[in-house]
């Protein structure tokens, strides 16, 4: 299995410089909690406040997952 990769949600956010448990939305410039240091709240913000960008995010995420699955299957097939 491949190691976890950086979430594409970071295309829409940047880490908050003063508080490592927060991230700043590049679209609306508001700061959002990353409680537990996960990206779930960031994804939820995109979904509820920036639906067009969320749709793009989902499509890119699905494409990346398919690529990883193909790559993993190829590695397994060669064993």
PDB file of N, CA, C and O in Angstrom:
ATOM      1  N   UNK A   1       0.847  -1.182   0.000  1.00  0.00           N
ATOM      2  CA  UNK A   1       0.000   0.000   0.000  1.00  0.00           C
ATOM      3  C   UNK A   1       0.892   1.244   0.000  1.00  0.00           C
ATOM      4  O   UNK A   1       1.925   1.285   0.651  1.00  0.00           O
ATOM      5  N   UNK A   2       0.476   2.277  -0.709  1.00  0.00           N
ATOM      6  CA  UNK A   2       1.254   3.516  -0.790  1.00  0.00           C
ATOM      7  C   UNK A   2       1.138   4.315   0.501  1.00  0.00           C
ATOM      8  O   UNK A   2       0.121   4.254   1.174  1.00  0.00           O
ATOM      9  N   UNK A   3       2.164   5.099   0.826  1.00  0.00           N
ATOM     10  CA  UNK A   3       2.061   5.972   1.998  1.00  0.00           C
ATOM     11  C   UNK A   3       1.034   7.064   1.744  1.00  0.00           C
ATOM     12  O   UNK A   3       0.743   7.394   0.592  1.00  0.00           O
ATOM     13  N   UNK A   4       0.445   7.633   2.799  1.00  0.00           N
ATOM     14  CA  UNK A   4      -0.531   8.695   2.613  1.00  0.00           C
ATOM     15  C   UNK A   4       0.105   9.881   1.883  1.00  0.00           C
ATOM     16  O   UNK A   4       1.288  10.158   2.041  1.00  0.00           O
ATOM     17  N   UNK A   5      -0.680  10.527   1.076  1.00  0.00           N
ATOM     18  CA  UNK A   5      -0.183  11.682   0.337  1.00  0.00           C
ATOM     19  C   UNK A   5      -0.813  12.956   0.885  1.00  0.00           C
ATOM     20  O   UNK A   5      -1.846  12.915   1.544  1.00  0.00           O
ATOM     21  N   UNK A   6      -0.200  14.060   0.577  1.00  0.00           N
ATOM     22  CA  UNK A   6      -0.723  15.357   0.997  1.00  0.00           C
ATOM     23  C   UNK A   6      -2.062  15.601   0.298  1.00  0.00           C
ATOM     24  O   UNK A   6      -2.183  15.428  -0.907  1.00  0.00           O
ATOM     25  N   UNK A   7      -3.037  16.027   1.061  1.00  0.00           N
ATOM     26  CA  UNK A   7      -4.371  16.258   0.521  1.00  0.00           C
ATOM     27  C   UNK A   7      -4.372  17.435  -0.455  1.00  0.00           C
ATOM     28  O   UNK A   7      -3.726  18.451  -0.238  1.00  0.00           O
ATOM     29  N   UNK A   8      -5.158  17.279  -1.508  1.00  0.00           N
ATOM     30  CA  UNK A   8      -5.319  18.362  -2.485  1.00  0.00           C
ATOM     31  C   UNK A   8      -6.066  19.549  -1.896  1.00  0.00           C
ATOM     32  O   UNK A   8      -6.114  20.610  -2.510  1.00  0.00           O
ATOM     33  N   UNK A   9      -6.657  19.387  -0.719  1.00  0.00           N
ATOM     34  CA  UNK A   9      -7.364  20.503  -0.092  1.00  0.00           C
ATOM     35  C   UNK A   9      -6.394  21.659   0.161  1.00  0.00           C
ATOM     36  O   UNK A   9      -6.795  22.812   0.213  1.00  0.00           O
ATOM     37  N   UNK A  10      -5.103  21.337   0.272  1.00  0.00           N
ATOM     38  CA  UNK A  10      -4.101  22.378   0.518  1.00  0.00           C
ATOM     39  C   UNK A  10      -3.902  23.295  -0.684  1.00  0.00           C
ATOM     40  O   UNK A  10      -3.244  24.322  -0.584  1.00  0.00           O
ATOM     41  N   UNK A  11      -4.496  22.949  -1.833  1.00  0.00           N
ATOM     42  CA  UNK A  11      -4.490  23.881  -2.965  1.00  0.00           C
ATOM     43  C   UNK A  11      -5.351  25.107  -2.647  1.00  0.00           C
ATOM     44  O   UNK A  11      -5.193  26.156  -3.268  1.00  0.00           O
ATOM     45  N   UNK A  12      -6.257  24.963  -1.674  1.00  0.00           N
ATOM     46  CA  UNK A  12      -7.205  26.020  -1.330  1.00  0.00           C
ATOM     47  C   UNK A  12      -6.937  26.654   0.031  1.00  0.00           C
ATOM     48  O   UNK A  12      -7.596  27.624   0.405  1.00  0.00           O
ATOM     49  N   UNK A  13      -5.996  26.113   0.773  1.00  0.00           N
ATOM     50  CA  UNK A  13      -5.675  26.607   2.116  1.00  0.00           C
ATOM     51  C   UNK A  13      -4.170  26.730   2.278  1.00  0.00           C
ATOM     52  O   UNK A  13      -3.408  26.115   1.536  1.00  0.00           O
ATOM     53  N   UNK A  14      -3.789  27.509   3.276  1.00  0.00           N
ATOM     54  CA  UNK A  14      -2.388  27.554   3.669  1.00  0.00           C
ATOM     55  C   UNK A  14      -2.324  27.523   5.188  1.00  0.00           C
ATOM     56  O   UNK A  14      -3.228  28.024   5.863  1.00  0.00           O
ATOM     57  N   UNK A  15      -1.279  26.918   5.731  1.00  0.00           N
ATOM     58  CA  UNK A  15      -1.164  26.859   7.192  1.00  0.00           C
ATOM     59  C   UNK A  15      -1.125  28.263   7.793  1.00  0.00           C
ATOM     60  O   UNK A  15      -0.500  29.164   7.230  1.00  0.00           O
ATOM     61  N   UNK A  16      -1.815  28.435   8.898  1.00  0.00           N
ATOM     62  CA  UNK A  16      -1.812  29.719   9.601  1.00  0.00           C
ATOM     63  C   UNK A  16      -0.446  29.914  10.240  1.00  0.00           C
ATOM     64  O   UNK A  16       0.074  29.017  10.899  1.00  0.00           O
ATOM     65  N   UNK A  17       0.126  31.082  10.047  1.00  0.00           N
ATOM     66  CA  UNK A  17       1.485  31.341  10.545  1.00  0.00           C
ATOM     67  C   UNK A  17       1.555  31.450  12.066  1.00  0.00           C
ATOM     68  O   UNK A  17       2.569  31.136  12.669  1.00  0.00           O
ATOM     69  N   UNK A  18       0.480  31.902  12.720  1.00  0.00           N
ATOM     70  CA  UNK A  18       0.496  32.063  14.178  1.00  0.00           C
ATOM     71  C   UNK A  18       0.015  30.827  14.940  1.00  0.00           C
ATOM     72  O   UNK A  18       0.378  30.625  16.079  1.00  0.00           O
ATOM     73  N   UNK A  19      -0.842  30.021  14.333  1.00  0.00           N
ATOM     74  CA  UNK A  19      -1.442  28.885  15.036  1.00  0.00           C
ATOM     75  C   UNK A  19      -1.412  27.655  14.132  1.00  0.00           C
ATOM     76  O   UNK A  19      -2.135  27.596  13.138  1.00  0.00           O
ATOM     77  N   UNK A  20      -0.585  26.678  14.477  1.00  0.00           N
ATOM     78  CA  UNK A  20      -0.439  25.499  13.622  1.00  0.00           C
ATOM     79  C   UNK A  20      -1.686  24.618  13.582  1.00  0.00           C
ATOM     80  O   UNK A  20      -1.788  23.718  12.749  1.00  0.00           O
ATOM     81  N   UNK A  21      -2.655  24.859  14.476  1.00  0.00           N
ATOM     82  CA  UNK A  21      -3.909  24.113  14.459  1.00  0.00           C
ATOM     83  C   UNK A  21      -4.976  24.795  13.619  1.00  0.00           C
ATOM     84  O   UNK A  21      -6.141  24.421  13.653  1.00  0.00           O
ATOM     85  N   UNK A  22      -4.571  25.809  12.847  1.00  0.00           N
ATOM     86  CA  UNK A  22      -5.506  26.518  11.970  1.00  0.00           C
ATOM     87  C   UNK A  22      -4.934  26.605  10.565  1.00  0.00           C
ATOM     88  O   UNK A  22      -3.726  26.471  10.353  1.00  0.00           O
ATOM     89  N   UNK A  23      -5.834  26.827   9.615  1.00  0.00           N
ATOM     90  CA  UNK A  23      -5.443  27.030   8.220  1.00  0.00           C
ATOM     91  C   UNK A  23      -6.274  28.174   7.666  1.00  0.00           C
ATOM     92  O   UNK A  23      -7.418  28.376   8.070  1.00  0.00           O
ATOM     93  N   UNK A  24      -5.687  28.918   6.743  1.00  0.00           N
ATOM     94  CA  UNK A  24      -6.356  30.070   6.150  1.00  0.00           C
ATOM     95  C   UNK A  24      -6.831  29.735   4.738  1.00  0.00           C
ATOM     96  O   UNK A  24      -6.058  29.228   3.915  1.00  0.00           O
ATOM     97  N   UNK A  25      -8.108  30.016   4.480  1.00  0.00           N
ATOM     98  CA  UNK A  25      -8.691  29.785   3.167  1.00  0.00           C
ATOM     99  C   UNK A  25      -8.120  30.811   2.187  1.00  0.00           C
ATOM    100  O   UNK A  25      -8.161  32.018   2.438  1.00  0.00           O
ATOM    101  N   UNK A  26      -7.609  30.344   1.072  1.00  0.00           N
ATOM    102  CA  UNK A  26      -7.042  31.241   0.063  1.00  0.00           C
ATOM    103  C   UNK A  26      -8.137  31.988  -0.694  1.00  0.00           C
ATOM    104  O   UNK A  26      -7.866  33.007  -1.318  1.00  0.00           O
ATOM    105  N   UNK A  27      -9.361  31.503  -0.618  1.00  0.00           N
ATOM    106  CA  UNK A  27     -10.468  32.115  -1.355  1.00  0.00           C
ATOM    107  C   UNK A  27     -11.090  33.262  -0.568  1.00  0.00           C
ATOM    108  O   UNK A  27     -11.183  34.384  -1.061  1.00  0.00           O
ATOM    109  N   UNK A  28     -11.510  32.978   0.670  1.00  0.00           N
ATOM    110  CA  UNK A  28     -12.204  34.001   1.466  1.00  0.00           C
ATOM    111  C   UNK A  28     -11.330  34.615   2.558  1.00  0.00           C
ATOM    112  O   UNK A  28     -11.770  35.507   3.272  1.00  0.00           O
ATOM    113  N   UNK A  29     -10.107  34.108   2.699  1.00  0.00           N
ATOM    114  CA  UNK A  29      -9.119  34.650   3.646  1.00  0.00           C
ATOM    115  C   UNK A  29      -9.470  34.432   5.110  1.00  0.00           C
ATOM    116  O   UNK A  29      -8.848  35.004   5.981  1.00  0.00           O
ATOM    117  N   UNK A  30     -10.465  33.598   5.407  1.00  0.00           N
ATOM    118  CA  UNK A  30     -10.822  33.326   6.800  1.00  0.00           C
ATOM    119  C   UNK A  30      -9.987  32.173   7.335  1.00  0.00           C
ATOM    120  O   UNK A  30      -9.523  31.326   6.583  1.00  0.00           O
ATOM    121  N   UNK A  31      -9.818  32.145   8.647  1.00  0.00           N
ATOM    122  CA  UNK A  31      -9.029  31.127   9.309  1.00  0.00           C
ATOM    123  C   UNK A  31      -9.952  30.040   9.863  1.00  0.00           C
ATOM    124  O   UNK A  31     -10.989  30.342  10.458  1.00  0.00           O
ATOM    125  N   UNK A  32      -9.561  28.778   9.673  1.00  0.00           N
ATOM    126  CA  UNK A  32     -10.379  27.649  10.116  1.00  0.00           C
ATOM    127  C   UNK A  32      -9.556  26.664  10.930  1.00  0.00           C
ATOM    128  O   UNK A  32      -8.389  26.422  10.637  1.00  0.00           O
ATOM    129  N   UNK A  33     -10.211  26.097  11.936  1.00  0.00           N
ATOM    130  CA  UNK A  33      -9.562  25.143  12.824  1.00  0.00           C
ATOM    131  C   UNK A  33      -9.248  23.852  12.088  1.00  0.00           C
ATOM    132  O   UNK A  33     -10.004  23.401  11.231  1.00  0.00           O
ATOM    133  N   UNK A  34      -8.132  23.258  12.469  1.00  0.00           N
ATOM    134  CA  UNK A  34      -7.762  21.925  12.007  1.00  0.00           C
ATOM    135  C   UNK A  34      -7.703  21.026  13.224  1.00  0.00           C
ATOM    136  O   UNK A  34      -6.739  20.316  13.448  1.00  0.00           O
ATOM    137  N   UNK A  35      -8.744  21.076  14.019  1.00  0.00           N
ATOM    138  CA  UNK A  35      -8.781  20.300  15.265  1.00  0.00           C
ATOM    139  C   UNK A  35      -8.385  18.857  14.970  1.00  0.00           C
ATOM    140  O   UNK A  35      -8.933  18.233  14.074  1.00  0.00           O
ATOM    141  N   UNK A  36      -7.428  18.370  15.731  1.00  0.00           N
ATOM    142  CA  UNK A  36      -6.921  17.028  15.486  1.00  0.00           C
ATOM    143  C   UNK A  36      -5.925  16.993  14.339  1.00  0.00           C
ATOM    144  O   UNK A  36      -5.483  15.934  13.933  1.00  0.00           O
ATOM    145  N   UNK A  37      -5.627  18.171  13.789  1.00  0.00           N
ATOM    146  CA  UNK A  37      -4.666  18.319  12.691  1.00  0.00           C
ATOM    147  C   UNK A  37      -5.083  17.550  11.438  1.00  0.00           C
ATOM    148  O   UNK A  37      -4.253  17.092  10.655  1.00  0.00           O
ATOM    149  N   UNK A  38      -6.401  17.399  11.229  1.00  0.00           N
ATOM    150  CA  UNK A  38      -6.899  16.736  10.021  1.00  0.00           C
ATOM    151  C   UNK A  38      -7.412  17.787   9.048  1.00  0.00           C
ATOM    152  O   UNK A  38      -7.496  18.968   9.375  1.00  0.00           O
ATOM    153  N   UNK A  39      -7.797  17.346   7.870  1.00  0.00           N
ATOM    154  CA  UNK A  39      -8.299  18.268   6.851  1.00  0.00           C
ATOM    155  C   UNK A  39      -9.825  18.221   6.708  1.00  0.00           C
ATOM    156  O   UNK A  39     -10.382  18.890   5.855  1.00  0.00           O
ATOM    157  N   UNK A  40     -10.501  17.472   7.566  1.00  0.00           N
ATOM    158  CA  UNK A  40     -11.962  17.319   7.446  1.00  0.00           C
ATOM    159  C   UNK A  40     -12.699  18.657   7.506  1.00  0.00           C
ATOM    160  O   UNK A  40     -13.590  18.916   6.684  1.00  0.00           O
ATOM    161  N   UNK A  41     -12.348  19.505   8.450  1.00  0.00           N
ATOM    162  CA  UNK A  41     -13.049  20.786   8.565  1.00  0.00           C
ATOM    163  C   UNK A  41     -12.754  21.684   7.362  1.00  0.00           C
ATOM    164  O   UNK A  41     -13.600  22.469   6.938  1.00  0.00           O
ATOM    165  N   UNK A  42     -11.566  21.532   6.795  1.00  0.00           N
ATOM    166  CA  UNK A  42     -11.226  22.325   5.612  1.00  0.00           C
ATOM    167  C   UNK A  42     -12.064  21.877   4.415  1.00  0.00           C
ATOM    168  O   UNK A  42     -12.595  22.704   3.663  1.00  0.00           O
ATOM    169  N   UNK A  43     -12.213  20.576   4.265  1.00  0.00           N
ATOM    170  CA  UNK A  43     -13.057  20.045   3.191  1.00  0.00           C
ATOM    171  C   UNK A  43     -14.508  20.490   3.379  1.00  0.00           C
ATOM    172  O   UNK A  43     -15.184  20.862   2.416  1.00  0.00           O
ATOM    173  N   UNK A  44     -14.981  20.442   4.626  1.00  0.00           N
ATOM    174  CA  UNK A  44     -16.356  20.873   4.901  1.00  0.00           C
ATOM    175  C   UNK A  44     -16.553  22.352   4.577  1.00  0.00           C
ATOM    176  O   UNK A  44     -17.608  22.742   4.079  1.00  0.00           O
ATOM    177  N   UNK A  45     -15.557  23.167   4.871  1.00  0.00           N
ATOM    178  CA  UNK A  45     -15.642  24.594   4.537  1.00  0.00           C
ATOM    179  C   UNK A  45     -15.744  24.760   3.026  1.00  0.00           C
ATOM    180  O   UNK A  45     -16.603  25.515   2.540  1.00  0.00           O
ATOM    181  N   UNK A  46     -14.910  24.078   2.288  1.00  0.00           N
ATOM    182  CA  UNK A  46     -14.973  24.170   0.822  1.00  0.00           C
ATOM    183  C   UNK A  46     -16.354  23.759   0.323  1.00  0.00           C
ATOM    184  O   UNK A  46     -16.939  24.437  -0.529  1.00  0.00           O
ATOM    185  N   UNK A  47     -16.855  22.656   0.851  1.00  0.00           N
ATOM    186  CA  UNK A  47     -18.150  22.121   0.400  1.00  0.00           C
ATOM    187  C   UNK A  47     -19.291  23.102   0.666  1.00  0.00           C
ATOM    188  O   UNK A  47     -20.144  23.317  -0.190  1.00  0.00           O
ATOM    189  N   UNK A  48     -19.294  23.713   1.848  1.00  0.00           N
ATOM    190  CA  UNK A  48     -20.427  24.572   2.209  1.00  0.00           C
ATOM    191  C   UNK A  48     -20.294  26.014   1.704  1.00  0.00           C
ATOM    192  O   UNK A  48     -21.299  26.662   1.432  1.00  0.00           O
ATOM    193  N   UNK A  49     -19.066  26.509   1.571  1.00  0.00           N
ATOM    194  CA  UNK A  49     -18.885  27.920   1.228  1.00  0.00           C
ATOM    195  C   UNK A  49     -18.377  28.165  -0.200  1.00  0.00           C
ATOM    196  O   UNK A  49     -18.564  29.244  -0.745  1.00  0.00           O
ATOM    197  N   UNK A  50     -17.722  27.191  -0.785  1.00  0.00           N
ATOM    198  CA  UNK A  50     -17.122  27.358  -2.112  1.00  0.00           C
ATOM    199  C   UNK A  50     -17.417  26.114  -2.950  1.00  0.00           C
ATOM    200  O   UNK A  50     -16.517  25.334  -3.278  1.00  0.00           O
ATOM    201  N   UNK A  51     -18.686  25.920  -3.278  1.00  0.00           N
ATOM    202  CA  UNK A  51     -19.126  24.670  -3.899  1.00  0.00           C
ATOM    203  C   UNK A  51     -18.457  24.392  -5.249  1.00  0.00           C
ATOM    204  O   UNK A  51     -18.165  23.244  -5.574  1.00  0.00           O
ATOM    205  N   UNK A  52     -18.203  25.419  -6.036  1.00  0.00           N
ATOM    206  CA  UNK A  52     -17.564  25.206  -7.337  1.00  0.00           C
ATOM    207  C   UNK A  52     -16.137  24.677  -7.153  1.00  0.00           C
ATOM    208  O   UNK A  52     -15.721  23.722  -7.808  1.00  0.00           O
ATOM    209  N   UNK A  53     -15.405  25.281  -6.232  1.00  0.00           N
ATOM    210  CA  UNK A  53     -14.045  24.819  -5.948  1.00  0.00           C
ATOM    211  C   UNK A  53     -14.061  23.426  -5.329  1.00  0.00           C
ATOM    212  O   UNK A  53     -13.181  22.609  -5.612  1.00  0.00           O
ATOM    213  N   UNK A  54     -15.075  23.140  -4.494  1.00  0.00           N
ATOM    214  CA  UNK A  54     -15.188  21.823  -3.895  1.00  0.00           C
ATOM    215  C   UNK A  54     -15.389  20.762  -4.972  1.00  0.00           C
ATOM    216  O   UNK A  54     -14.797  19.680  -4.909  1.00  0.00           O
ATOM    217  N   UNK A  55     -16.194  21.071  -5.963  1.00  0.00           N
ATOM    218  CA  UNK A  55     -16.420  20.138  -7.062  1.00  0.00           C
ATOM    219  C   UNK A  55     -15.112  19.846  -7.796  1.00  0.00           C
ATOM    220  O   UNK A  55     -14.802  18.684  -8.101  1.00  0.00           O
ATOM    221  N   UNK A  56     -14.333  20.881  -8.049  1.00  0.00           N
ATOM    222  CA  UNK A  56     -13.029  20.703  -8.691  1.00  0.00           C
ATOM    223  C   UNK A  56     -12.118  19.862  -7.805  1.00  0.00           C
ATOM    224  O   UNK A  56     -11.456  18.933  -8.274  1.00  0.00           O
ATOM    225  N   UNK A  57     -12.097  20.170  -6.515  1.00  0.00           N
ATOM    226  CA  UNK A  57     -11.292  19.418  -5.544  1.00  0.00           C
ATOM    227  C   UNK A  57     -11.657  17.933  -5.576  1.00  0.00           C
ATOM    228  O   UNK A  57     -10.784  17.066  -5.624  1.00  0.00           O
ATOM    229  N   UNK A  58     -12.949  17.622  -5.566  1.00  0.00           N
ATOM    230  CA  UNK A  58     -13.395  16.229  -5.574  1.00  0.00           C
ATOM    231  C   UNK A  58     -12.956  15.508  -6.833  1.00  0.00           C
ATOM    232  O   UNK A  58     -12.512  14.368  -6.779  1.00  0.00           O
ATOM    233  N   UNK A  59     -13.083  16.178  -7.982  1.00  0.00           N
ATOM    234  CA  UNK A  59     -12.688  15.555  -9.247  1.00  0.00           C
ATOM    235  C   UNK A  59     -11.191  15.253  -9.272  1.00  0.00           C
ATOM    236  O   UNK A  59     -10.776  14.178  -9.692  1.00  0.00           O
ATOM    237  N   UNK A  60     -10.382  16.188  -8.814  1.00  0.00           N
ATOM    238  CA  UNK A  60      -8.933  15.984  -8.781  1.00  0.00           C
ATOM    239  C   UNK A  60      -8.588  14.860  -7.806  1.00  0.00           C
ATOM    240  O   UNK A  60      -7.749  14.004  -8.097  1.00  0.00           O
ATOM    241  N   UNK A  61      -9.254  14.845  -6.659  1.00  0.00           N
ATOM    242  CA  UNK A  61      -9.003  13.791  -5.669  1.00  0.00           C
ATOM    243  C   UNK A  61      -9.336  12.416  -6.232  1.00  0.00           C
ATOM    244  O   UNK A  61      -8.584  11.452  -6.018  1.00  0.00           O
ATOM    245  N   UNK A  62     -10.434  12.303  -6.947  1.00  0.00           N
ATOM    246  CA  UNK A  62     -10.824  11.025  -7.548  1.00  0.00           C
ATOM    247  C   UNK A  62      -9.809  10.588  -8.600  1.00  0.00           C
ATOM    248  O   UNK A  62      -9.441   9.411  -8.662  1.00  0.00           O
ATOM    249  N   UNK A  63      -9.356  11.535  -9.427  1.00  0.00           N
ATOM    250  CA  UNK A  63      -8.362  11.205 -10.443  1.00  0.00           C
ATOM    251  C   UNK A  63      -7.061  10.723  -9.795  1.00  0.00           C
ATOM    252  O   UNK A  63      -6.469   9.739 -10.241  1.00  0.00           O
ATOM    253  N   UNK A  64      -6.628  11.407  -8.743  1.00  0.00           N
ATOM    254  CA  UNK A  64      -5.398  11.011  -8.057  1.00  0.00           C
ATOM    255  C   UNK A  64      -5.530   9.633  -7.423  1.00  0.00           C
ATOM    256  O   UNK A  64      -4.600   8.834  -7.462  1.00  0.00           O
ATOM    257  N   UNK A  65      -6.701   9.343  -6.853  1.00  0.00           N
ATOM    258  CA  UNK A  65      -6.921   8.039  -6.234  1.00  0.00           C
ATOM    259  C   UNK A  65      -6.870   6.935  -7.295  1.00  0.00           C
ATOM    260  O   UNK A  65      -6.264   5.884  -7.074  1.00  0.00           O
ATOM    261  N   UNK A  66      -7.475   7.181  -8.447  1.00  0.00           N
ATOM    262  CA  UNK A  66      -7.430   6.193  -9.527  1.00  0.00           C
ATOM    263  C   UNK A  66      -6.002   5.941  -9.984  1.00  0.00           C
ATOM    264  O   UNK A  66      -5.604   4.800 -10.218  1.00  0.00           O
ATOM    265  N   UNK A  67      -5.216   7.012 -10.102  1.00  0.00           N
ATOM    266  CA  UNK A  67      -3.818   6.868 -10.507  1.00  0.00           C
ATOM    267  C   UNK A  67      -3.036   6.040  -9.489  1.00  0.00           C
ATOM    268  O   UNK A  67      -2.232   5.187  -9.859  1.00  0.00           O
ATOM    269  N   UNK A  68      -3.255   6.305  -8.194  1.00  0.00           N
ATOM    270  CA  UNK A  68      -2.570   5.531  -7.158  1.00  0.00           C
ATOM    271  C   UNK A  68      -2.980   4.062  -7.212  1.00  0.00           C
ATOM    272  O   UNK A  68      -2.138   3.163  -7.059  1.00  0.00           O
ATOM    273  N   UNK A  69      -4.270   3.809  -7.439  1.00  0.00           N
ATOM    274  CA  UNK A  69      -4.749   2.432  -7.508  1.00  0.00           C
ATOM    275  C   UNK A  69      -4.119   1.708  -8.698  1.00  0.00           C
ATOM    276  O   UNK A  69      -3.706   0.553  -8.590  1.00  0.00           O
ATOM    277  N   UNK A  70      -4.030   2.385  -9.844  1.00  0.00           N
ATOM    278  CA  UNK A  70      -3.417   1.786 -11.034  1.00  0.00           C
ATOM    279  C   UNK A  70      -1.948   1.502 -10.779  1.00  0.00           C
ATOM    280  O   UNK A  70      -1.432   0.453 -11.150  1.00  0.00           O
ATOM    281  N   UNK A  71      -1.283   2.439 -10.138  1.00  0.00           N
ATOM    282  CA  UNK A  71       0.140   2.263  -9.833  1.00  0.00           C
ATOM    283  C   UNK A  71       0.343   1.099  -8.871  1.00  0.00           C
ATOM    284  O   UNK A  71       1.227   0.269  -9.073  1.00  0.00           O
ATOM    285  N   UNK A  72      -0.503   1.014  -7.831  1.00  0.00           N
ATOM    286  CA  UNK A  72      -0.417  -0.094  -6.870  1.00  0.00           C
ATOM    287  C   UNK A  72      -0.694  -1.422  -7.552  1.00  0.00           C
ATOM    288  O   UNK A  72      -0.010  -2.421  -7.299  1.00  0.00           O
ATOM    289  N   UNK A  73      -1.687  -1.454  -8.422  1.00  0.00           N
ATOM    290  CA  UNK A  73      -2.027  -2.687  -9.121  1.00  0.00           C
ATOM    291  C   UNK A  73      -0.884  -3.118 -10.031  1.00  0.00           C
ATOM    292  O   UNK A  73      -0.556  -4.305 -10.132  1.00  0.00           O
ATOM    293  N   UNK A  74      -0.255  -2.162 -10.664  1.00  0.00           N
ATOM    294  CA  UNK A  74       0.876  -2.452 -11.541  1.00  0.00           C
ATOM    295  C   UNK A  74       2.045  -3.045 -10.734  1.00  0.00           C
ATOM    296  O   UNK A  74       2.670  -4.006 -11.155  1.00  0.00           O
ATOM    297  N   UNK A  75       2.315  -2.476  -9.570  1.00  0.00           N
ATOM    298  CA  UNK A  75       3.398  -2.985  -8.722  1.00  0.00           C
ATOM    299  C   UNK A  75       3.076  -4.407  -8.265  1.00  0.00           C
ATOM    300  O   UNK A  75       3.944  -5.273  -8.253  1.00  0.00           O
ATOM    301  N   UNK A  76       1.828  -4.650  -7.888  1.00  0.00           N
ATOM    302  CA  UNK A  76       1.409  -5.960  -7.402  1.00  0.00           C
ATOM    303  C   UNK A  76       1.500  -7.001  -8.523  1.00  0.00           C
ATOM    304  O   UNK A  76       1.941  -8.115  -8.321  1.00  0.00           O
ATOM    305  N   UNK A  77       1.119  -6.587  -9.726  1.00  0.00           N
ATOM    306  CA  UNK A  77       1.113  -7.482 -10.881  1.00  0.00           C
ATOM    307  C   UNK A  77       2.526  -7.946 -11.236  1.00  0.00           C
ATOM    308  O   UNK A  77       2.720  -9.042 -11.699  1.00  0.00           O
ATOM    309  N   UNK A  78       3.513  -7.104 -10.974  1.00  0.00           N
ATOM    310  CA  UNK A  78       4.896  -7.421 -11.323  1.00  0.00           C
ATOM    311  C   UNK A  78       5.604  -8.296 -10.283  1.00  0.00           C
ATOM    312  O   UNK A  78       6.727  -8.677 -10.451  1.00  0.00           O
ATOM    313  N   UNK A  79       4.935  -8.578  -9.167  1.00  0.00           N
ATOM    314  CA  UNK A  79       5.564  -9.392  -8.102  1.00  0.00           C
ATOM    315  C   UNK A  79       5.618 -10.855  -8.478  1.00  0.00           C
ATOM    316  O   UNK A  79       4.967 -11.443  -9.144  1.00  0.00           O
TER     317      UNK A  79
END
